Amino acid sequence: MCEISIREVEVEELTPTLTEALDRLLPQLSPGLRTPSGEVLRAIVGDPRTILFAAWQRGAIVGLLALAWYRVPSGSKAWIEDVVVDAAARGLGIGERLVQTALERAAAEGIGRVMLTSRAARRAAHALYRKMGFEEVDTVVFARITDML
């Protein structure tokens, strides 16, 4: 098996490697997703409370995960978002390594609770999350699209 490394993504410019990875991986997460602009990516990785982790294999990005955290009166919390592993690289433990890396970083930041959401059809992802100690909670997630002015 080829060595896999997990690294924080630093975006000085939108490189061909990152663009290709996002173009390939985001639609695997959800068909309507498209690669953000370089300006948006720089804002994401420039935010001190957001980290984009990438899994690398043979010089290519084969997985991504975003971790974002915040503090509110009820405690410090983080969300794991946009977890995706290339279909050709699944079953190698890449998703587990990405999640473990995010959990370690959350702990280092003093985060008390890490949460995530996952579509009902993503059964393999659910099994991974349960294996890693996540539990389903009795809550309802509401979402609303806002107009960006």
Short mmCIF file of N, CA and C in Angstrom, two decimals:
data_model
loop_
_atom_site.label_atom_id
_atom_site.label_comp_id
_atom_site.label_asym_id
_atom_site.label_seq_id
_atom_site.Cartn_x
_atom_site.Cartn_y
_atom_site.Cartn_z
N MET A 1 0.84 -1.18 0.00
CA MET A 1 0.00 0.00 0.00
C MET A 1 0.89 1.24 0.00
N CYS A 2 0.48 2.26 -0.73
CA CYS A 2 1.24 3.49 -0.84
C CYS A 2 1.03 4.36 0.41
N GLU A 3 2.07 5.05 0.78
CA GLU A 3 2.01 5.95 1.94
C GLU A 3 0.99 7.06 1.71
N ILE A 4 0.23 7.36 2.75
CA ILE A 4 -0.77 8.43 2.71
C ILE A 4 -0.38 9.44 3.78
N SER A 5 -0.36 10.72 3.42
CA SER A 5 -0.07 11.75 4.40
C SER A 5 -1.26 12.70 4.49
N ILE A 6 -1.48 13.21 5.69
CA ILE A 6 -2.56 14.17 5.93
C ILE A 6 -1.90 15.50 6.28
N ARG A 7 -2.27 16.55 5.54
CA ARG A 7 -1.67 17.86 5.77
C ARG A 7 -2.73 18.96 5.73
N GLU A 8 -2.46 20.04 6.45
CA GLU A 8 -3.30 21.21 6.32
C GLU A 8 -3.04 21.84 4.96
N VAL A 9 -4.10 22.32 4.35
CA VAL A 9 -3.97 22.96 3.04
C VAL A 9 -3.64 24.43 3.24
N GLU A 10 -2.61 24.88 2.57
CA GLU A 10 -2.26 26.29 2.55
C GLU A 10 -2.48 26.78 1.14
N VAL A 11 -3.25 27.83 0.99
CA VAL A 11 -3.56 28.33 -0.34
C VAL A 11 -2.97 29.73 -0.51
N GLU A 12 -1.85 29.79 -1.18
CA GLU A 12 -1.28 31.08 -1.57
C GLU A 12 -1.87 31.46 -2.93
N GLU A 13 -2.07 30.46 -3.75
CA GLU A 13 -2.69 30.64 -5.05
C GLU A 13 -3.41 29.34 -5.39
N LEU A 14 -4.34 29.42 -6.29
CA LEU A 14 -5.09 28.25 -6.68
C LEU A 14 -4.23 27.43 -7.65
N THR A 15 -3.55 26.41 -7.11
CA THR A 15 -2.62 25.61 -7.90
C THR A 15 -3.39 24.59 -8.74
N PRO A 16 -2.79 24.11 -9.82
CA PRO A 16 -3.43 23.08 -10.63
C PRO A 16 -3.74 21.81 -9.81
N THR A 17 -2.87 21.45 -8.88
CA THR A 17 -3.10 20.25 -8.06
C THR A 17 -4.35 20.41 -7.21
N LEU A 18 -4.50 21.56 -6.55
CA LEU A 18 -5.67 21.78 -5.70
C LEU A 18 -6.92 21.93 -6.55
N THR A 19 -6.84 22.65 -7.65
CA THR A 19 -7.99 22.82 -8.54
C THR A 19 -8.48 21.48 -9.06
N GLU A 20 -7.55 20.64 -9.52
CA GLU A 20 -7.92 19.31 -10.04
C GLU A 20 -8.57 18.49 -8.94
N ALA A 21 -8.03 18.53 -7.73
CA ALA A 21 -8.58 17.76 -6.63
C ALA A 21 -9.99 18.22 -6.29
N LEU A 22 -10.18 19.52 -6.19
CA LEU A 22 -11.51 20.04 -5.88
C LEU A 22 -12.50 19.74 -7.00
N ASP A 23 -12.06 19.91 -8.25
CA ASP A 23 -12.93 19.59 -9.39
C ASP A 23 -13.38 18.13 -9.37
N ARG A 24 -12.50 17.23 -8.94
CA ARG A 24 -12.79 15.80 -8.91
C ARG A 24 -13.56 15.39 -7.67
N LEU A 25 -13.20 15.95 -6.50
CA LEU A 25 -13.76 15.47 -5.24
C LEU A 25 -15.09 16.10 -4.86
N LEU A 26 -15.25 17.40 -5.06
CA LEU A 26 -16.49 18.04 -4.63
C LEU A 26 -17.74 17.43 -5.26
N PRO A 27 -17.76 17.13 -6.56
CA PRO A 27 -18.95 16.48 -7.12
C PRO A 27 -19.20 15.07 -6.55
N GLN A 28 -18.15 14.41 -6.04
CA GLN A 28 -18.35 13.11 -5.40
C GLN A 28 -19.05 13.28 -4.05
N LEU A 29 -18.87 14.43 -3.44
CA LEU A 29 -19.54 14.74 -2.18
C LEU A 29 -21.00 15.07 -2.45
N SER A 30 -21.24 15.90 -3.44
CA SER A 30 -22.58 16.28 -3.86
C SER A 30 -22.49 16.77 -5.30
N PRO A 31 -23.31 16.20 -6.19
CA PRO A 31 -23.16 16.50 -7.63
C PRO A 31 -23.19 17.98 -8.01
N GLY A 32 -23.84 18.82 -7.25
CA GLY A 32 -23.95 20.23 -7.61
C GLY A 32 -22.80 21.09 -7.14
N LEU A 33 -21.87 20.55 -6.39
CA LEU A 33 -20.78 21.35 -5.85
C LEU A 33 -19.72 21.65 -6.91
N ARG A 34 -19.21 22.88 -6.87
CA ARG A 34 -18.16 23.31 -7.79
C ARG A 34 -17.01 23.91 -7.00
N THR A 35 -15.86 23.95 -7.60
CA THR A 35 -14.66 24.48 -6.98
C THR A 35 -14.81 25.98 -6.70
N PRO A 36 -14.56 26.37 -5.43
CA PRO A 36 -14.62 27.80 -5.11
C PRO A 36 -13.48 28.55 -5.80
N SER A 37 -13.64 29.85 -5.90
CA SER A 37 -12.59 30.69 -6.49
C SER A 37 -11.37 30.71 -5.57
N GLY A 38 -10.26 31.14 -6.12
CA GLY A 38 -9.04 31.28 -5.33
C GLY A 38 -9.25 32.23 -4.16
N GLU A 39 -10.01 33.30 -4.38
CA GLU A 39 -10.29 34.27 -3.32
C GLU A 39 -11.05 33.61 -2.17
N VAL A 40 -12.05 32.80 -2.49
CA VAL A 40 -12.83 32.11 -1.46
C VAL A 40 -11.96 31.10 -0.72
N LEU A 41 -11.15 30.34 -1.44
CA LEU A 41 -10.27 29.37 -0.79
C LEU A 41 -9.27 30.05 0.13
N ARG A 42 -8.71 31.17 -0.31
CA ARG A 42 -7.77 31.90 0.55
C ARG A 42 -8.47 32.40 1.81
N ALA A 43 -9.73 32.82 1.70
CA ALA A 43 -10.49 33.26 2.88
C ALA A 43 -10.75 32.09 3.83
N ILE A 44 -11.05 30.93 3.27
CA ILE A 44 -11.30 29.74 4.11
C ILE A 44 -10.05 29.38 4.90
N VAL A 45 -8.95 29.22 4.21
CA VAL A 45 -7.72 28.80 4.91
C VAL A 45 -7.09 29.94 5.70
N GLY A 46 -7.49 31.18 5.42
CA GLY A 46 -7.00 32.30 6.18
C GLY A 46 -7.75 32.53 7.48
N ASP A 47 -8.90 31.88 7.64
CA ASP A 47 -9.69 32.00 8.86
C ASP A 47 -9.01 31.18 9.95
N PRO A 48 -8.66 31.80 11.07
CA PRO A 48 -7.93 31.07 12.11
C PRO A 48 -8.73 29.96 12.79
N ARG A 49 -10.03 29.91 12.55
CA ARG A 49 -10.85 28.86 13.16
C ARG A 49 -11.43 27.89 12.13
N THR A 50 -10.79 27.83 10.99
CA THR A 50 -11.19 26.87 9.96
C THR A 50 -9.93 26.25 9.37
N ILE A 51 -9.95 24.93 9.24
CA ILE A 51 -8.81 24.23 8.64
C ILE A 51 -9.33 23.28 7.58
N LEU A 52 -8.69 23.29 6.45
CA LEU A 52 -8.95 22.31 5.40
C LEU A 52 -7.80 21.32 5.42
N PHE A 53 -8.14 20.04 5.68
CA PHE A 53 -7.13 18.99 5.67
C PHE A 53 -7.22 18.23 4.35
N ALA A 54 -6.07 17.84 3.82
CA ALA A 54 -6.03 17.06 2.58
C ALA A 54 -5.24 15.78 2.83
N ALA A 55 -5.73 14.70 2.25
CA ALA A 55 -5.00 13.43 2.26
C ALA A 55 -4.30 13.30 0.92
N TRP A 56 -3.01 13.02 0.98
CA TRP A 56 -2.18 12.93 -0.22
C TRP A 56 -1.72 11.49 -0.42
N GLN A 57 -1.74 11.07 -1.67
CA GLN A 57 -1.21 9.75 -2.05
C GLN A 57 -0.58 9.91 -3.43
N ARG A 58 0.68 9.51 -3.56
CA ARG A 58 1.41 9.59 -4.84
C ARG A 58 1.34 10.99 -5.46
N GLY A 59 1.48 12.02 -4.63
CA GLY A 59 1.50 13.39 -5.13
C GLY A 59 0.15 13.97 -5.50
N ALA A 60 -0.93 13.25 -5.23
CA ALA A 60 -2.27 13.75 -5.55
C ALA A 60 -3.12 13.82 -4.28
N ILE A 61 -4.02 14.77 -4.25
CA ILE A 61 -4.97 14.86 -3.15
C ILE A 61 -6.08 13.85 -3.41
N VAL A 62 -6.28 12.94 -2.45
CA VAL A 62 -7.29 11.89 -2.60
C VAL A 62 -8.41 12.00 -1.57
N GLY A 63 -8.33 12.99 -0.69
CA GLY A 63 -9.37 13.18 0.30
C GLY A 63 -9.30 14.57 0.90
N LEU A 64 -10.46 15.07 1.34
CA LEU A 64 -10.53 16.39 1.95
C LEU A 64 -11.48 16.36 3.15
N LEU A 65 -11.24 17.24 4.08
CA LEU A 65 -12.11 17.42 5.25
C LEU A 65 -11.91 18.84 5.74
N ALA A 66 -13.00 19.50 6.13
CA ALA A 66 -12.92 20.84 6.72
C ALA A 66 -13.33 20.75 8.18
N LEU A 67 -12.61 21.46 9.03
CA LEU A 67 -12.92 21.56 10.45
C LEU A 67 -13.08 23.04 10.77
N ALA A 68 -14.21 23.39 11.37
CA ALA A 68 -14.46 24.78 11.77
C ALA A 68 -14.96 24.78 13.21
N TRP A 69 -14.46 25.75 14.01
CA TRP A 69 -14.87 25.78 15.41
C TRP A 69 -15.23 27.19 15.85
N TYR A 70 -15.98 27.22 16.97
CA TYR A 70 -16.44 28.49 17.51
C TYR A 70 -16.76 28.32 19.00
N ARG A 71 -16.90 29.44 19.68
CA ARG A 71 -17.23 29.42 21.10
C ARG A 71 -18.52 30.21 21.31
N VAL A 72 -19.44 29.62 22.07
CA VAL A 72 -20.71 30.24 22.40
C VAL A 72 -20.97 29.99 23.90
N PRO A 73 -21.97 30.66 24.49
CA PRO A 73 -22.21 30.46 25.93
C PRO A 73 -22.40 29.00 26.35
N SER A 74 -22.91 28.17 25.46
CA SER A 74 -23.12 26.76 25.83
C SER A 74 -21.87 25.90 25.68
N GLY A 75 -20.77 26.49 25.24
CA GLY A 75 -19.52 25.75 25.16
C GLY A 75 -18.80 25.92 23.84
N SER A 76 -17.63 25.32 23.76
CA SER A 76 -16.85 25.36 22.53
C SER A 76 -17.25 24.17 21.67
N LYS A 77 -17.45 24.44 20.39
CA LYS A 77 -17.95 23.41 19.48
C LYS A 77 -17.21 23.48 18.16
N ALA A 78 -17.19 22.36 17.48
CA ALA A 78 -16.61 22.30 16.14
C ALA A 78 -17.50 21.46 15.25
N TRP A 79 -17.41 21.75 13.99
CA TRP A 79 -18.11 20.96 12.97
C TRP A 79 -17.08 20.40 12.00
N ILE A 80 -17.24 19.14 11.70
CA ILE A 80 -16.51 18.51 10.59
C ILE A 80 -17.43 18.60 9.39
N GLU A 81 -16.91 19.12 8.30
CA GLU A 81 -17.70 19.35 7.09
C GLU A 81 -16.95 18.83 5.86
N ASP A 82 -17.69 18.61 4.81
CA ASP A 82 -17.13 18.33 3.48
C ASP A 82 -16.10 17.21 3.48
N VAL A 83 -16.44 16.11 4.16
CA VAL A 83 -15.56 14.94 4.18
C VAL A 83 -15.78 14.17 2.88
N VAL A 84 -14.72 14.02 2.11
CA VAL A 84 -14.83 13.26 0.86
C VAL A 84 -13.50 12.58 0.56
N VAL A 85 -13.61 11.31 0.18
CA VAL A 85 -12.46 10.53 -0.26
C VAL A 85 -12.76 10.08 -1.68
N ASP A 86 -11.78 10.22 -2.55
CA ASP A 86 -11.96 9.81 -3.94
C ASP A 86 -12.43 8.36 -4.01
N ALA A 87 -13.41 8.11 -4.87
CA ALA A 87 -13.97 6.76 -5.01
C ALA A 87 -12.88 5.72 -5.28
N ALA A 88 -11.85 6.10 -6.02
CA ALA A 88 -10.77 5.16 -6.36
C ALA A 88 -9.86 4.86 -5.17
N ALA A 89 -9.96 5.65 -4.09
CA ALA A 89 -9.07 5.47 -2.93
C ALA A 89 -9.83 5.04 -1.67
N ARG A 90 -11.09 4.73 -1.81
CA ARG A 90 -11.87 4.34 -0.63
C ARG A 90 -11.46 2.96 -0.15
N GLY A 91 -11.65 2.72 1.14
CA GLY A 91 -11.31 1.43 1.73
C GLY A 91 -9.88 1.34 2.21
N LEU A 92 -9.13 2.43 2.14
CA LEU A 92 -7.72 2.45 2.55
C LEU A 92 -7.52 3.10 3.92
N GLY A 93 -8.62 3.50 4.57
CA GLY A 93 -8.51 4.15 5.87
C GLY A 93 -8.28 5.65 5.79
N ILE A 94 -8.45 6.24 4.62
CA ILE A 94 -8.18 7.67 4.43
C ILE A 94 -9.20 8.51 5.19
N GLY A 95 -10.47 8.16 5.09
CA GLY A 95 -11.50 8.91 5.82
C GLY A 95 -11.26 8.87 7.32
N GLU A 96 -10.89 7.71 7.83
CA GLU A 96 -10.60 7.58 9.26
C GLU A 96 -9.42 8.46 9.67
N ARG A 97 -8.39 8.47 8.86
CA ARG A 97 -7.21 9.30 9.18
C ARG A 97 -7.55 10.78 9.12
N LEU A 98 -8.37 11.20 8.16
CA LEU A 98 -8.78 12.59 8.10
C LEU A 98 -9.58 12.98 9.34
N VAL A 99 -10.56 12.14 9.72
CA VAL A 99 -11.38 12.44 10.89
C VAL A 99 -10.53 12.45 12.15
N GLN A 100 -9.64 11.48 12.29
CA GLN A 100 -8.78 11.43 13.48
C GLN A 100 -7.90 12.68 13.58
N THR A 101 -7.37 13.12 12.47
CA THR A 101 -6.56 14.34 12.45
C THR A 101 -7.39 15.54 12.89
N ALA A 102 -8.62 15.63 12.40
CA ALA A 102 -9.51 16.74 12.79
C ALA A 102 -9.84 16.67 14.27
N LEU A 103 -10.11 15.48 14.79
CA LEU A 103 -10.41 15.34 16.22
C LEU A 103 -9.23 15.74 17.08
N GLU A 104 -8.04 15.37 16.67
CA GLU A 104 -6.83 15.75 17.42
C GLU A 104 -6.65 17.26 17.41
N ARG A 105 -6.89 17.89 16.28
CA ARG A 105 -6.75 19.36 16.21
C ARG A 105 -7.82 20.03 17.08
N ALA A 106 -9.06 19.50 17.03
CA ALA A 106 -10.12 20.07 17.87
C ALA A 106 -9.74 19.98 19.34
N ALA A 107 -9.21 18.84 19.75
CA ALA A 107 -8.79 18.66 21.15
C ALA A 107 -7.69 19.66 21.49
N ALA A 108 -6.75 19.86 20.59
CA ALA A 108 -5.66 20.81 20.83
C ALA A 108 -6.16 22.24 20.96
N GLU A 109 -7.28 22.54 20.32
CA GLU A 109 -7.88 23.88 20.39
C GLU A 109 -8.80 24.01 21.59
N GLY A 110 -8.96 22.95 22.39
CA GLY A 110 -9.83 22.99 23.57
C GLY A 110 -11.30 22.89 23.26
N ILE A 111 -11.63 22.28 22.15
CA ILE A 111 -13.03 22.15 21.73
C ILE A 111 -13.69 21.04 22.53
N GLY A 112 -14.86 21.34 23.11
CA GLY A 112 -15.55 20.37 23.95
C GLY A 112 -16.43 19.39 23.20
N ARG A 113 -16.88 19.77 22.01
CA ARG A 113 -17.79 18.90 21.28
C ARG A 113 -17.56 19.06 19.78
N VAL A 114 -17.42 17.93 19.09
CA VAL A 114 -17.27 17.94 17.63
C VAL A 114 -18.51 17.29 17.03
N MET A 115 -19.10 17.96 16.07
CA MET A 115 -20.33 17.49 15.45
C MET A 115 -20.14 17.37 13.94
N LEU A 116 -21.02 16.62 13.32
CA LEU A 116 -21.05 16.53 11.87
C LEU A 116 -22.43 16.08 11.45
N THR A 117 -22.74 16.29 10.20
CA THR A 117 -23.97 15.77 9.62
C THR A 117 -23.60 14.88 8.45
N SER A 118 -24.50 13.98 8.10
CA SER A 118 -24.25 13.08 6.99
C SER A 118 -25.58 12.65 6.39
N ARG A 119 -25.66 12.68 5.08
CA ARG A 119 -26.90 12.25 4.42
C ARG A 119 -27.20 10.79 4.75
N ALA A 120 -28.48 10.47 4.81
CA ALA A 120 -28.93 9.13 5.20
C ALA A 120 -28.35 8.03 4.30
N ALA A 121 -28.12 8.32 3.05
CA ALA A 121 -27.64 7.30 2.11
C ALA A 121 -26.17 6.94 2.30
N ARG A 122 -25.43 7.72 3.05
CA ARG A 122 -23.99 7.50 3.19
C ARG A 122 -23.70 6.51 4.33
N ARG A 123 -24.13 5.29 4.15
CA ARG A 123 -24.03 4.27 5.20
C ARG A 123 -22.59 3.94 5.59
N ALA A 124 -21.69 3.90 4.64
CA ALA A 124 -20.29 3.60 4.97
C ALA A 124 -19.72 4.72 5.84
N ALA A 125 -20.08 5.96 5.53
CA ALA A 125 -19.61 7.09 6.34
C ALA A 125 -20.19 6.98 7.75
N HIS A 126 -21.45 6.60 7.86
CA HIS A 126 -22.07 6.46 9.19
C HIS A 126 -21.35 5.40 10.01
N ALA A 127 -21.00 4.30 9.38
CA ALA A 127 -20.27 3.24 10.09
C ALA A 127 -18.92 3.76 10.58
N LEU A 128 -18.25 4.53 9.75
CA LEU A 128 -16.96 5.12 10.16
C LEU A 128 -17.16 6.04 11.35
N TYR A 129 -18.15 6.92 11.28
CA TYR A 129 -18.35 7.88 12.37
C TYR A 129 -18.69 7.16 13.68
N ARG A 130 -19.51 6.15 13.61
CA ARG A 130 -19.83 5.37 14.82
C ARG A 130 -18.57 4.69 15.36
N LYS A 131 -17.78 4.11 14.48
CA LYS A 131 -16.53 3.46 14.88
C LYS A 131 -15.61 4.43 15.61
N MET A 132 -15.67 5.70 15.21
CA MET A 132 -14.79 6.71 15.80
C MET A 132 -15.40 7.39 17.02
N GLY A 133 -16.54 6.88 17.50
CA GLY A 133 -17.11 7.38 18.74
C GLY A 133 -18.21 8.42 18.59
N PHE A 134 -18.59 8.74 17.38
CA PHE A 134 -19.70 9.67 17.20
C PHE A 134 -21.01 8.94 17.46
N GLU A 135 -21.98 9.65 18.02
CA GLU A 135 -23.29 9.09 18.29
C GLU A 135 -24.35 9.97 17.65
N GLU A 136 -25.42 9.35 17.19
CA GLU A 136 -26.55 10.12 16.69
C GLU A 136 -27.20 10.82 17.86
N VAL A 137 -27.59 12.07 17.65
CA VAL A 137 -28.25 12.82 18.71
C VAL A 137 -29.68 13.12 18.30
N ASP A 138 -30.52 13.31 19.30
CA ASP A 138 -31.92 13.57 19.06
C ASP A 138 -32.11 15.07 18.83
N THR A 139 -31.86 15.47 17.61
CA THR A 139 -32.00 16.88 17.25
C THR A 139 -32.45 16.97 15.80
N VAL A 140 -32.93 18.10 15.43
CA VAL A 140 -33.32 18.35 14.05
C VAL A 140 -32.47 19.51 13.54
N VAL A 141 -31.91 19.35 12.38
CA VAL A 141 -31.11 20.40 11.77
C VAL A 141 -32.01 21.17 10.81
N PHE A 142 -32.04 22.47 10.96
CA PHE A 142 -32.78 23.34 10.05
C PHE A 142 -31.76 24.09 9.21
N ALA A 143 -32.10 24.36 7.98
CA ALA A 143 -31.22 25.13 7.10
C ALA A 143 -32.07 26.10 6.30
N ARG A 144 -31.49 27.22 6.01
CA ARG A 144 -32.17 28.22 5.18
C ARG A 144 -31.13 28.90 4.32
N ILE A 145 -31.42 29.04 3.07
CA ILE A 145 -30.55 29.76 2.14
C ILE A 145 -30.80 31.24 2.35
N THR A 146 -29.72 32.01 2.43
CA THR A 146 -29.86 33.46 2.55
C THR A 146 -29.35 34.10 1.28
N ASP A 147 -29.90 35.26 1.00
CA ASP A 147 -29.41 36.04 -0.14
C ASP A 147 -28.15 36.74 0.29
N MET A 148 -27.12 36.61 -0.52
CA MET A 148 -25.86 37.28 -0.21
C MET A 148 -25.84 38.61 -0.97
N LEU A 149 -25.78 39.69 -0.24
CA LEU A 149 -25.80 41.03 -0.87
C LEU A 149 -24.42 41.49 -1.19
#
